[in-house]
Amino acid sequence: MTGEPWSTGFARGADGVVSVAGVDVHTLAATHGTPAYVLDEADLRSRARSYRRAFETAFAEIGAGVDVYYAGKAFLSVAVARWVHEEGLRVDTATGGELAVALRAGIPGADIGLHGNNKSDDEIARALEAGVGRIIVDSLVEIDRVADAASVDHPAPVMVRVTTGVHAGGHEYISTAHEDQKFGLSIAVPSHFHYGDLVLGSAEADSPAMQGLLKVLSRPELKLLGIHSHIGSQILDPSGFEVAARAVLTLRAELAKKTGVLVEEIDLGGGYGIAYLPGEVALDPDRIAKDIASSVASSAHDLGTPLPRFSIEPGRAIVGPAGMTLYTVGTVKPVRVDKASVRTYVSIDGGMSDNIRPALYGAQYHAELVGRLSDEPTVLARVVGKHCESGDIVVHEVQVPSDVRAGDLLAVAATGAYGRSMASNYNHVPRPPVVSVADGQSRVLVRRETEDDLLALDQG
Ligand SMILES: *Cc1c(COP(=O)(O)O)cnc(C)c1O
């Protein structure tokens, strides 16, 4: 929304000390220790509201309804599930564990979705028992598995996840005719091709996606809600959504022609991009909602089909910018990179166990000293963790004051999504707490893990 990666409650005082929602970082560090994830509640709630309002408004203008599901995998705790639900969002889960958190938060089953490409029988049974509003099925095998667990009297509400050949993320999207990834059922018709002496597929065959939809319709234990498509993450170019939506609406029209069944709902997935670095501009929910709405309206018009209800599933865009990670600097080491340059390695008290994204995806982050003022010139630094791995890098390149030293508080911006949720215990490091701040108060949402927690798992 702005060009800043920090939450809206982030403010630097005249003394250089940063506070978030009125709580200064020294108080946060003294109360909760470091490293700690700090979540700005008002910021998170306002992003949830913005997405819901933007899509409701834009889709109302084309005469369609829309539901916003918060993608819980980005970060889910009982409090966060409640906040987003209070702001009018539903909650998507992808495992039994995420489902358990949503249920403990008191989210009604009808407002919960269950994803996953390999749900266990137990996960399916628990979802049905909870009365989830939808199970997104991912393969032909799974369609039977869910149908077998449901009954004709209580049919399971399902959506079929399809892949459209559109892959998006970063600034551009690519569109391919084929799919080589684990999720969903492809809408591309398998063409006539040779494999040794075998001839597989034919031009007349149904696409895997169509086969999945027909299979759902053939099982009376299932209620076909609609079609689901998720094209990627950290998307900053709206055209990928539009191309994918058109492909899904076309599939819906083809199914109607074949069977007379016009499914009621289309889910367009998540992936709305945020700012990680200063100067980066996040997708604006009002603009993207308008773009998608006008594009689906014209697609449906071209196809001659009435508009379905829509749903979207933002995760990162709701929680990512609301969070930062607060660390304490432990060591500072200048390393000569070549004749002309030196890089300052700044080691913090966490690392790849609390933020795996730089190591996993080469993700870029921004860091600042937040505990004091410095008038010193800046130096090129690399923020690294405490793990036994040279790839344990949290921020590849950032300018920090040259007097950076042990004891300094350093914050990394926009770590609310896929930080704690992807955290590990590598090197037997206990995972940091998630602390929320609002109106000058902090509170622990998820407590810090202890060595006792870890040792309790070890059966000797
Ligand atoms: C990961 C995921 C999302 C959320 O993606 P964000 O980039 O966090 O918005 C939504 N839907 C599905 C199916 C996903 O796998």
Coordinates of N, CA, C and O in Angstrom, one line a residue, residues 257-414:
K257 N -21.9 -27.1 -20.6 CA -22.4 -27.6 -21.9 C -22.5 -29.1 -21.9 O -23.4 -29.7 -22.5
K258 N -21.5 -29.8 -21.2 CA -21.4 -31.2 -21.2 C -22.5 -31.9 -20.4 O -23.0 -32.9 -20.7
T259 N -22.8 -31.2 -19.2 CA -23.6 -31.9 -18.2 C -24.8 -31.1 -17.7 O -25.6 -31.6 -17.0
G260 N -24.9 -29.9 -18.2 CA -26.0 -29.0 -17.7 C -25.8 -28.4 -16.3 O -26.6 -27.7 -15.8
V261 N -24.6 -28.8 -15.7 CA -24.3 -28.3 -14.3 C -23.4 -27.0 -14.4 O -22.3 -27.1 -14.9
L262 N -24.0 -25.9 -14.0 CA -23.2 -24.7 -14.0 C -22.7 -24.4 -12.5 O -23.6 -24.1 -11.7
V263 N -21.5 -24.7 -12.2 CA -21.0 -24.6 -10.8 C -21.2 -23.2 -10.3 O -21.0 -22.2 -11.0
E264 N -21.4 -23.1 -9.0 CA -21.8 -21.8 -8.4 C -20.6 -20.9 -8.0 O -20.7 -19.8 -7.8
E265 N -19.4 -21.6 -7.8 CA -18.3 -20.8 -7.2 C -17.0 -21.0 -7.9 O -16.7 -22.1 -8.3
I266 N -16.3 -19.9 -8.0 CA -14.9 -20.0 -8.5 C -14.0 -19.4 -7.5 O -14.2 -18.2 -7.0
D267 N -12.9 -20.1 -7.1 CA -11.9 -19.5 -6.2 C -10.7 -19.2 -7.0 O -10.2 -20.0 -7.8
L268 N -10.2 -18.0 -6.8 CA -9.1 -17.5 -7.6 C -7.8 -17.6 -6.8 O -6.7 -17.1 -7.3
G269 N -7.8 -18.2 -5.6 CA -6.5 -18.4 -4.9 C -6.0 -17.1 -4.2 O -6.6 -16.1 -4.1
G270 N -4.7 -17.2 -3.8 CA -4.0 -16.1 -3.1 C -2.8 -15.7 -3.9 O -2.8 -15.8 -5.1
G271 N -1.9 -15.1 -3.2 CA -0.6 -14.7 -3.9 C -0.4 -13.2 -4.1 O 0.5 -12.8 -4.8
Y272 N -1.3 -12.4 -3.5 CA -1.2 -11.0 -3.6 C 0.2 -10.4 -3.0 O 0.4 -10.7 -1.8
G273 N 0.9 -9.8 -3.8 CA 2.3 -9.4 -3.5 C 2.4 -8.2 -2.5 O 1.5 -7.3 -2.5
I274 N 3.4 -8.2 -1.7 CA 3.6 -7.1 -0.7 C 5.0 -6.5 -0.9 O 5.8 -7.0 -1.7
A275 N 5.2 -5.4 -0.2 CA 6.6 -4.8 -0.2 C 7.5 -5.4 0.8 O 7.1 -5.5 2.0
Y276 N 8.6 -5.9 0.4 CA 9.6 -6.4 1.4 C 10.7 -5.4 1.6 O 11.4 -5.4 2.6
L277 N 11.0 -4.6 0.6 CA 12.1 -3.6 0.6 C 11.6 -2.2 0.5 O 10.5 -2.0 -0.1
P278 N 12.3 -1.2 1.0 CA 11.9 0.2 0.8 C 11.8 0.5 -0.6 O 12.6 0.0 -1.4
G279 N 10.7 1.2 -1.0 CA 10.5 1.6 -2.4 C 9.7 0.6 -3.2 O 9.2 0.9 -4.2
E280 N 9.6 -0.7 -2.7 CA 8.8 -1.7 -3.4 C 7.3 -1.3 -3.1 O 7.0 -0.8 -2.0
V281 N 6.5 -1.5 -4.1 CA 5.1 -1.2 -3.9 C 4.2 -2.4 -4.0 O 4.3 -3.2 -4.9
A282 N 3.4 -2.6 -2.9 CA 2.6 -3.8 -2.8 C 1.4 -3.7 -3.8 O 1.1 -2.6 -4.3
L283 N 0.8 -4.8 -4.1 CA -0.5 -4.7 -4.9 C -1.5 -3.9 -4.1 O -1.6 -4.1 -2.9
D284 N -2.2 -3.0 -4.8 CA -3.2 -2.2 -4.1 C -4.5 -3.0 -4.2 O -5.0 -3.4 -5.3
P285 N -5.1 -3.4 -3.0 CA -6.3 -4.3 -3.1 C -7.5 -3.6 -3.9 O -8.1 -4.4 -4.6
D286 N -7.6 -2.3 -3.8 CA -8.7 -1.7 -4.6 C -8.5 -1.9 -6.1 O -9.4 -2.2 -6.8
R287 N -7.3 -1.6 -6.5 CA -7.0 -1.7 -7.9 C -7.1 -3.1 -8.4 O -7.7 -3.4 -9.5
I288 N -6.4 -4.1 -7.7 CA -6.4 -5.4 -8.2 C -7.9 -6.0 -8.2 O -8.3 -6.7 -9.1
A289 N -8.7 -5.6 -7.2 CA -10.0 -6.1 -7.1 C -10.8 -5.6 -8.3 O -11.6 -6.4 -9.0
K290 N -10.6 -4.3 -8.7 CA -11.3 -3.8 -9.8 C -10.9 -4.4 -11.1 O -11.7 -4.8 -12.0
D291 N -9.6 -4.6 -11.2 CA -9.1 -5.3 -12.5 C -9.6 -6.7 -12.6 O -10.1 -7.0 -13.7
I292 N -9.6 -7.4 -11.6 CA -10.0 -8.8 -11.7 C -11.6 -8.9 -11.9 O -12.0 -9.6 -12.8
A293 N -12.3 -8.0 -11.2 CA -13.7 -8.0 -11.4 C -14.1 -7.6 -12.8 O -14.9 -8.3 -13.5
S294 N -13.5 -6.6 -13.4 CA -13.9 -6.2 -14.8 C -13.5 -7.3 -15.8 O -14.2 -7.6 -16.7
S295 N -12.3 -8.0 -15.5 CA -11.9 -9.0 -16.4 C -12.8 -10.2 -16.3 O -13.2 -10.8 -17.4
V296 N -13.2 -10.6 -15.1 CA -14.1 -11.8 -15.1 C -15.5 -11.5 -15.6 O -16.1 -12.4 -16.2
A297 N -15.9 -10.3 -15.4 CA -17.2 -9.9 -16.0 C -17.2 -10.0 -17.5 O -18.1 -10.5 -18.1
S298 N -16.1 -9.5 -18.1 CA -16.1 -9.6 -19.6 C -15.9 -11.0 -20.1 O -16.5 -11.4 -21.1
S299 N -15.1 -11.9 -19.3 CA -15.0 -13.3 -19.7 C -16.3 -14.0 -19.7 O -16.7 -14.7 -20.6
A300 N -17.1 -13.8 -18.5 CA -18.4 -14.4 -18.4 C -19.3 -14.0 -19.5 O -20.1 -14.8 -20.0
H301 N -19.2 -12.7 -19.8 CA -20.1 -12.1 -20.9 C -19.8 -12.8 -22.2 O -20.6 -13.3 -23.0
D302 N -18.5 -12.9 -22.5 CA -18.0 -13.6 -23.8 C -18.5 -15.0 -23.8 O -18.8 -15.5 -24.9
L303 N -18.5 -15.7 -22.7 CA -18.9 -17.1 -22.6 C -20.4 -17.3 -22.6 O -20.9 -18.4 -22.8
G304 N -21.1 -16.2 -22.4 CA -22.5 -16.3 -22.3 C -23.0 -17.0 -21.1 O -24.1 -17.6 -21.1
T305 N -22.3 -17.0 -20.0 CA -22.7 -17.6 -18.7 C -22.9 -16.6 -17.6 O -22.2 -15.6 -17.6
P306 N -23.8 -16.8 -16.8 CA -24.0 -15.9 -15.6 C -22.8 -16.0 -14.7 O -22.1 -17.0 -14.7
L307 N -22.5 -14.9 -14.0 CA -21.3 -14.9 -13.1 C -21.5 -15.8 -11.9 O -22.6 -15.9 -11.4
P308 N -20.5 -16.5 -11.5 CA -20.5 -17.3 -10.3 C -20.3 -16.4 -9.1 O -20.0 -15.2 -9.2
R309 N -20.3 -17.0 -7.9 CA -19.8 -16.4 -6.7 C -18.3 -16.6 -6.7 O -17.8 -17.6 -7.2
F310 N -17.5 -15.6 -6.2 CA -16.1 -15.8 -6.2 C -15.5 -15.9 -4.8 O -16.2 -15.5 -3.8
S311 N -14.3 -16.5 -4.7 CA -13.6 -16.4 -3.4 C -12.1 -16.2 -3.7 O -11.6 -16.5 -4.8
I312 N -11.4 -15.6 -2.8 CA -10.0 -15.3 -2.9 C -9.4 -15.8 -1.6 O -10.0 -15.9 -0.6
E313 N -8.0 -16.0 -1.6 CA -7.4 -16.5 -0.4 C -6.0 -15.8 -0.1 O -5.0 -16.4 -0.2
P314 N -6.1 -14.6 0.2 CA -4.8 -13.9 0.5 C -4.2 -14.4 1.9 O -5.0 -14.6 2.8
G315 N -2.9 -14.6 2.0 CA -2.3 -14.9 3.2 C -1.3 -13.9 3.6 O -1.4 -13.1 4.4
R316 N -0.2 -13.9 2.7 CA 0.9 -13.0 2.9 C 0.5 -11.5 3.0 O 0.9 -10.8 3.8
A317 N -0.5 -11.1 2.1 CA -0.9 -9.7 2.0 C -1.6 -9.3 3.3 O -1.7 -8.1 3.6
I318 N -2.1 -10.2 4.1 CA -2.8 -9.8 5.3 C -1.8 -9.8 6.5 O -1.8 -8.8 7.3
V319 N -0.9 -10.8 6.6 CA -0.1 -10.9 7.8 C 1.3 -10.5 7.6 O 2.0 -10.1 8.6
G320 N 1.8 -10.5 6.4 CA 3.2 -10.3 6.1 C 3.7 -8.9 6.6 O 4.6 -8.9 7.4
P321 N 3.1 -7.9 6.1 CA 3.6 -6.5 6.5 C 3.3 -6.2 7.9 O 3.9 -5.2 8.4
A322 N 2.4 -6.9 8.5 CA 2.0 -6.6 9.9 C 3.1 -7.1 10.9 O 3.1 -6.7 12.1
G323 N 4.0 -7.9 10.4 CA 5.0 -8.5 11.3 C 6.4 -8.1 11.1 O 6.8 -7.7 9.9
M324 N 7.2 -8.0 12.1 CA 8.7 -7.8 12.0 C 9.3 -8.8 13.0 O 8.7 -9.3 13.9
T325 N 10.6 -9.0 12.8 CA 11.3 -9.8 13.7 C 12.4 -9.0 14.4 O 13.1 -8.2 13.8
L326 N 12.3 -9.0 15.8 CA 13.3 -8.2 16.6 C 14.4 -9.1 17.0 O 14.2 -10.2 17.6
Y327 N 15.6 -8.7 16.7 CA 16.8 -9.5 17.1 C 17.8 -8.7 17.9 O 17.7 -7.4 17.8
T328 N 18.7 -9.3 18.6 CA 19.8 -8.6 19.2 C 21.1 -9.0 18.4 O 21.3 -10.2 18.1
V329 N 21.9 -8.0 18.1 CA 23.2 -8.2 17.5 C 24.1 -8.9 18.5 O 24.2 -8.4 19.6
G330 N 24.9 -9.9 18.0 CA 25.8 -10.6 18.9 C 27.3 -10.3 18.5 O 28.1 -9.9 19.4
T331 N 27.6 -10.5 17.2 CA 29.0 -10.2 16.8 C 28.9 -9.4 15.5 O 28.0 -9.4 14.7
V332 N 30.0 -8.6 15.3 CA 30.2 -7.9 14.1 C 31.6 -8.2 13.5 O 32.5 -8.1 14.3
K333 N 31.6 -8.6 12.3 CA 32.9 -9.0 11.7 C 33.1 -8.5 10.3 O 32.3 -8.8 9.4
P334 N 34.1 -7.6 10.1 CA 34.4 -7.2 8.8 C 35.1 -8.3 8.0 O 36.1 -8.9 8.5
V335 N 34.6 -8.6 6.8 CA 35.2 -9.6 6.0 C 35.6 -9.0 4.6 O 34.8 -8.3 4.0
R336 N 36.9 -9.2 4.3 CA 37.4 -8.6 3.0 C 36.9 -9.5 1.9 O 37.1 -10.7 1.8
V337 N 36.1 -8.8 1.0 CA 35.5 -9.6 -0.1 C 36.4 -9.6 -1.3 O 36.6 -10.6 -2.0
D338 N 37.0 -8.5 -1.6 CA 38.1 -8.4 -2.6 C 39.0 -7.2 -2.3 O 38.8 -6.6 -1.2
K339 N 39.9 -6.9 -3.2 CA 40.8 -5.8 -2.8 C 40.2 -4.5 -2.4 O 40.6 -3.8 -1.5
A340 N 39.0 -4.2 -3.1 CA 38.4 -2.9 -2.9 C 37.3 -2.9 -1.8 O 36.9 -1.9 -1.4
S341 N 36.8 -4.1 -1.5 CA 35.6 -4.0 -0.7 C 35.6 -4.9 0.5 O 36.2 -6.0 0.5
V342 N 34.9 -4.4 1.5 CA 34.7 -5.2 2.8 C 33.2 -5.3 3.0 O 32.5 -4.4 2.8
R343 N 32.8 -6.5 3.5 CA 31.5 -6.6 3.9 C 31.4 -6.9 5.4 O 32.2 -7.7 5.9
T344 N 30.5 -6.2 6.1 CA 30.4 -6.4 7.5 C 29.3 -7.4 7.8 O 28.1 -7.3 7.5
Y345 N 29.8 -8.5 8.4 CA 28.9 -9.6 8.8 C 28.3 -9.3 10.2 O 29.1 -9.2 11.1
V346 N 27.0 -9.1 10.2 CA 26.3 -8.8 11.5 C 25.6 -10.1 11.9 O 24.6 -10.5 11.2
S347 N 26.0 -10.7 13.0 CA 25.3 -11.9 13.5 C 24.3 -11.6 14.5 O 24.5 -10.9 15.5
I348 N 23.1 -12.1 14.2 CA 22.0 -11.9 15.2 C 21.6 -13.2 15.9 O 22.1 -14.3 15.5
D349 N 20.8 -13.1 16.9 CA 20.5 -14.3 17.8 C 19.4 -15.2 17.3 O 18.8 -16.0 18.0
G350 N 19.2 -15.2 16.0 CA 18.2 -16.1 15.3 C 18.9 -16.6 14.0 O 20.0 -16.9 14.0
G351 N 18.1 -16.6 13.0 CA 18.6 -16.9 11.7 C 17.7 -17.8 10.9 O 16.4 -17.6 10.9
M352 N 18.2 -18.7 10.1 CA 17.4 -19.5 9.2 C 16.4 -20.4 9.9 O 15.4 -20.8 9.2
S353 N 16.5 -20.6 11.2 CA 15.5 -21.3 11.9 C 14.2 -20.5 12.1 O 13.1 -21.0 12.1
D354 N 14.3 -19.2 12.1 CA 13.1 -18.4 12.3 C 12.7 -17.7 10.9 O 11.6 -17.1 10.8
N355 N 13.6 -17.6 10.0 CA 13.3 -17.1 8.6 C 14.0 -17.9 7.6 O 15.2 -17.6 7.2
I356 N 13.4 -18.9 7.0 CA 14.1 -19.8 6.1 C 13.9 -19.2 4.6 O 14.6 -19.7 3.7
R357 N 13.1 -18.2 4.4 CA 12.8 -17.8 3.1 C 14.1 -17.3 2.3 O 14.2 -17.6 1.1
P358 N 15.0 -16.6 2.9 CA 16.2 -16.2 2.1 C 17.0 -17.4 1.6 O 17.4 -17.5 0.4
A359 N 17.1 -18.4 2.5 CA 17.9 -19.6 2.1 C 17.1 -20.5 1.1 O 17.6 -21.1 0.2
L360 N 15.8 -20.5 1.3 CA 14.9 -21.4 0.5 C 14.6 -20.8 -0.9 O 14.6 -21.5 -1.9
Y361 N 14.4 -19.5 -1.0 CA 13.9 -18.9 -2.2 C 14.8 -17.7 -2.6 O 14.5 -17.0 -3.6
G362 N 15.9 -17.4 -1.9 CA 16.6 -16.2 -2.2 C 15.8 -15.0 -1.9 O 16.0 -13.9 -2.5
A363 N 14.9 -15.1 -1.0 CA 14.0 -13.9 -0.7 C 14.8 -12.8 -0.1 O 15.8 -13.0 0.6
Q364 N 14.4 -11.6 -0.5 CA 15.1 -10.4 0.0 C 14.3 -9.7 1.2 O 13.1 -9.6 1.1
Y365 N 15.1 -9.2 2.1 CA 14.5 -8.5 3.3 C 15.2 -7.2 3.6 O 16.4 -7.1 3.1
H366 N 14.6 -6.4 4.4 CA 15.2 -5.1 4.8 C 15.3 -5.2 6.3 O 14.5 -5.7 7.0
A367 N 16.5 -4.6 6.8 CA 16.7 -4.6 8.2 C 17.2 -3.2 8.6 O 17.8 -2.4 7.8
E368 N 16.9 -2.8 9.8 CA 17.4 -1.5 10.4 C 17.7 -1.7 11.9 O 17.1 -2.5 12.5
L369 N 18.7 -0.9 12.3 CA 18.9 -0.8 13.7 C 17.7 0.0 14.3 O 17.4 1.1 13.8
V370 N 17.1 -0.5 15.3 CA 15.9 0.1 15.8 C 15.9 0.6 17.2 O 15.0 1.2 17.7
G371 N 17.1 0.4 17.9 CA 17.2 0.7 19.3 C 17.8 2.1 19.7 O 17.8 2.5 20.8
R372 N 18.4 2.7 18.7 CA 19.1 4.0 19.0 C 19.4 4.7 17.7 O 19.2 4.2 16.6
L373 N 19.9 6.0 17.9 CA 20.3 6.8 16.8 C 21.7 6.6 16.5 O 22.5 6.3 17.4
S374 N 22.1 6.7 15.2 CA 23.6 6.8 14.9 C 23.8 7.8 13.8 O 23.0 7.9 12.8
D375 N 24.8 8.6 14.0 CA 25.2 9.6 13.0 C 26.3 9.1 12.1 O 26.8 9.8 11.2
E376 N 26.8 7.9 12.4 CA 27.9 7.4 11.6 C 27.5 7.1 10.2 O 26.3 6.8 9.9
P377 N 28.4 7.1 9.2 CA 28.1 6.8 7.8 C 27.7 5.3 7.8 O 28.1 4.5 8.8
T378 N 27.0 4.8 6.8 CA 26.6 3.4 6.7 C 27.7 2.6 6.0 O 28.5 3.1 5.3
V379 N 27.6 1.3 6.3 CA 28.5 0.3 5.6 C 27.6 -0.8 5.1 O 26.4 -1.0 5.5
L380 N 28.1 -1.5 4.0 CA 27.4 -2.6 3.5 C 27.5 -3.8 4.4 O 28.6 -4.3 4.7
A381 N 26.3 -4.3 4.8 CA 26.3 -5.4 5.8 C 25.5 -6.5 5.3 O 24.7 -6.4 4.3
R382 N 25.8 -7.7 5.9 CA 25.0 -8.9 5.6 C 24.6 -9.4 7.0 O 25.4 -9.5 7.9
V383 N 23.3 -9.6 7.1 CA 22.7 -10.0 8.4 C 22.7 -11.5 8.4 O 22.0 -12.1 7.6
V384 N 23.4 -12.2 9.3 CA 23.5 -13.6 9.3 C 23.0 -14.2 10.7 O 23.0 -13.4 11.7
G385 N 22.7 -15.4 10.7 CA 22.2 -16.1 11.9 C 23.2 -16.8 12.7 O 24.4 -16.5 12.5
K386 N 22.8 -17.6 13.6 CA 23.7 -18.3 14.5 C 23.9 -19.8 14.2 O 24.4 -20.6 15.0
H387 N 23.4 -20.2 13.0 CA 23.4 -21.6 12.7 C 24.6 -22.1 12.0 O 25.4 -21.3 11.4
C388 N 24.9 -23.4 12.0 CA 26.1 -24.0 11.5 C 25.9 -24.2 10.0 O 25.9 -25.4 9.5
E389 N 25.9 -23.1 9.3 CA 25.5 -23.2 7.8 C 25.9 -21.9 7.2 O 25.4 -20.8 7.7
S390 N 26.8 -21.9 6.2 CA 27.1 -20.6 5.7 C 26.0 -19.9 4.9 O 26.0 -18.7 4.7
G391 N 25.0 -20.7 4.5 CA 23.8 -20.1 3.8 C 22.8 -19.6 4.8 O 21.7 -19.1 4.4
D392 N 23.2 -19.5 6.1 CA 22.3 -19.0 7.1 C 22.3 -17.4 7.1 O 22.9 -16.8 7.9
I393 N 21.6 -16.9 6.1 CA 21.6 -15.5 5.8 C 20.2 -15.0 5.9 O 19.3 -15.6 5.4
V394 N 20.0 -13.9 6.6 CA 18.6 -13.3 6.8 C 18.4 -12.2 5.8 O 17.4 -12.0 5.2
V395 N 19.5 -11.3 5.7 CA 19.4 -10.2 4.8 C 20.7 -10.2 4.0 O 21.8 -10.0 4.6
H396 N 20.7 -10.4 2.7 CA 21.9 -10.5 1.9 C 22.7 -9.2 1.9 O 23.9 -9.2 2.1
E397 N 22.0 -8.1 1.7 CA 22.7 -6.8 1.6 C 21.9 -5.7 2.2 O 20.7 -5.5 1.8
V398 N 22.4 -4.9 3.1 CA 21.7 -3.8 3.6 C 22.7 -2.8 4.2 O 23.8 -3.2 4.7
Q399 N 22.4 -1.5 4.1 CA 23.3 -0.5 4.7 C 22.9 -0.3 6.2 O 21.8 -0.1 6.5
V400 N 23.9 -0.4 7.0 CA 23.7 -0.2 8.4 C 24.8 0.8 9.0 O 25.8 0.9 8.4
P401 N 24.5 1.5 10.0 CA 25.5 2.5 10.5 C 26.8 1.7 10.9 O 26.8 0.6 11.4
S402 N 27.9 2.3 10.6 CA 29.2 1.6 10.7 C 29.5 1.3 12.2 O 30.4 0.5 12.5
D403 N 28.9 2.0 13.1 CA 29.1 1.7 14.5 C 28.2 0.6 15.1 O 28.1 0.4 16.3
V404 N 27.6 -0.2 14.2 CA 26.8 -1.3 14.6 C 27.6 -2.2 15.6 O 28.8 -2.5 15.3
R405 N 27.0 -2.6 16.7 CA 27.8 -3.4 17.7 C 26.9 -4.3 18.5 O 25.7 -4.3 18.4
A406 N 27.6 -5.2 19.2 CA 26.9 -6.2 20.0 C 25.9 -5.5 21.0 O 26.2 -4.4 21.5
G407 N 24.8 -6.1 21.1 CA 23.7 -5.5 22.0 C 22.7 -4.6 21.2 O 21.7 -4.3 21.8
D408 N 23.1 -4.2 20.0 CA 22.1 -3.4 19.2 C 20.9 -4.2 18.9 O 21.0 -5.4 18.6
L409 N 19.7 -3.5 18.9 CA 18.5 -4.2 18.5 C 18.4 -4.0 17.0 O 18.5 -2.8 16.5
L410 N 18.1 -5.0 16.3 CA 17.9 -5.0 14.8 C 16.6 -5.6 14.5 O 16.3 -6.7 15.0
A411 N 15.9 -4.9 13.6 CA 14.6 -5.5 13.2 C 14.6 -5.8 11.7 O 15.2 -5.0 10.9
V412 N 14.0 -6.9 11.3 CA 13.8 -7.3 9.9 C 12.3 -7.1 9.6 O 11.5 -7.6 10.3
A413 N 12.1 -6.4 8.5 CA 10.7 -6.0 8.2 C 9.9 -7.1 7.4 O 10.5 -7.9 6.7
A414 N 8.6 -7.0 7.6 CA 7.7 -7.9 6.7 C 7.9 -9.4 6.9 O 7.9 -10.1 5.9

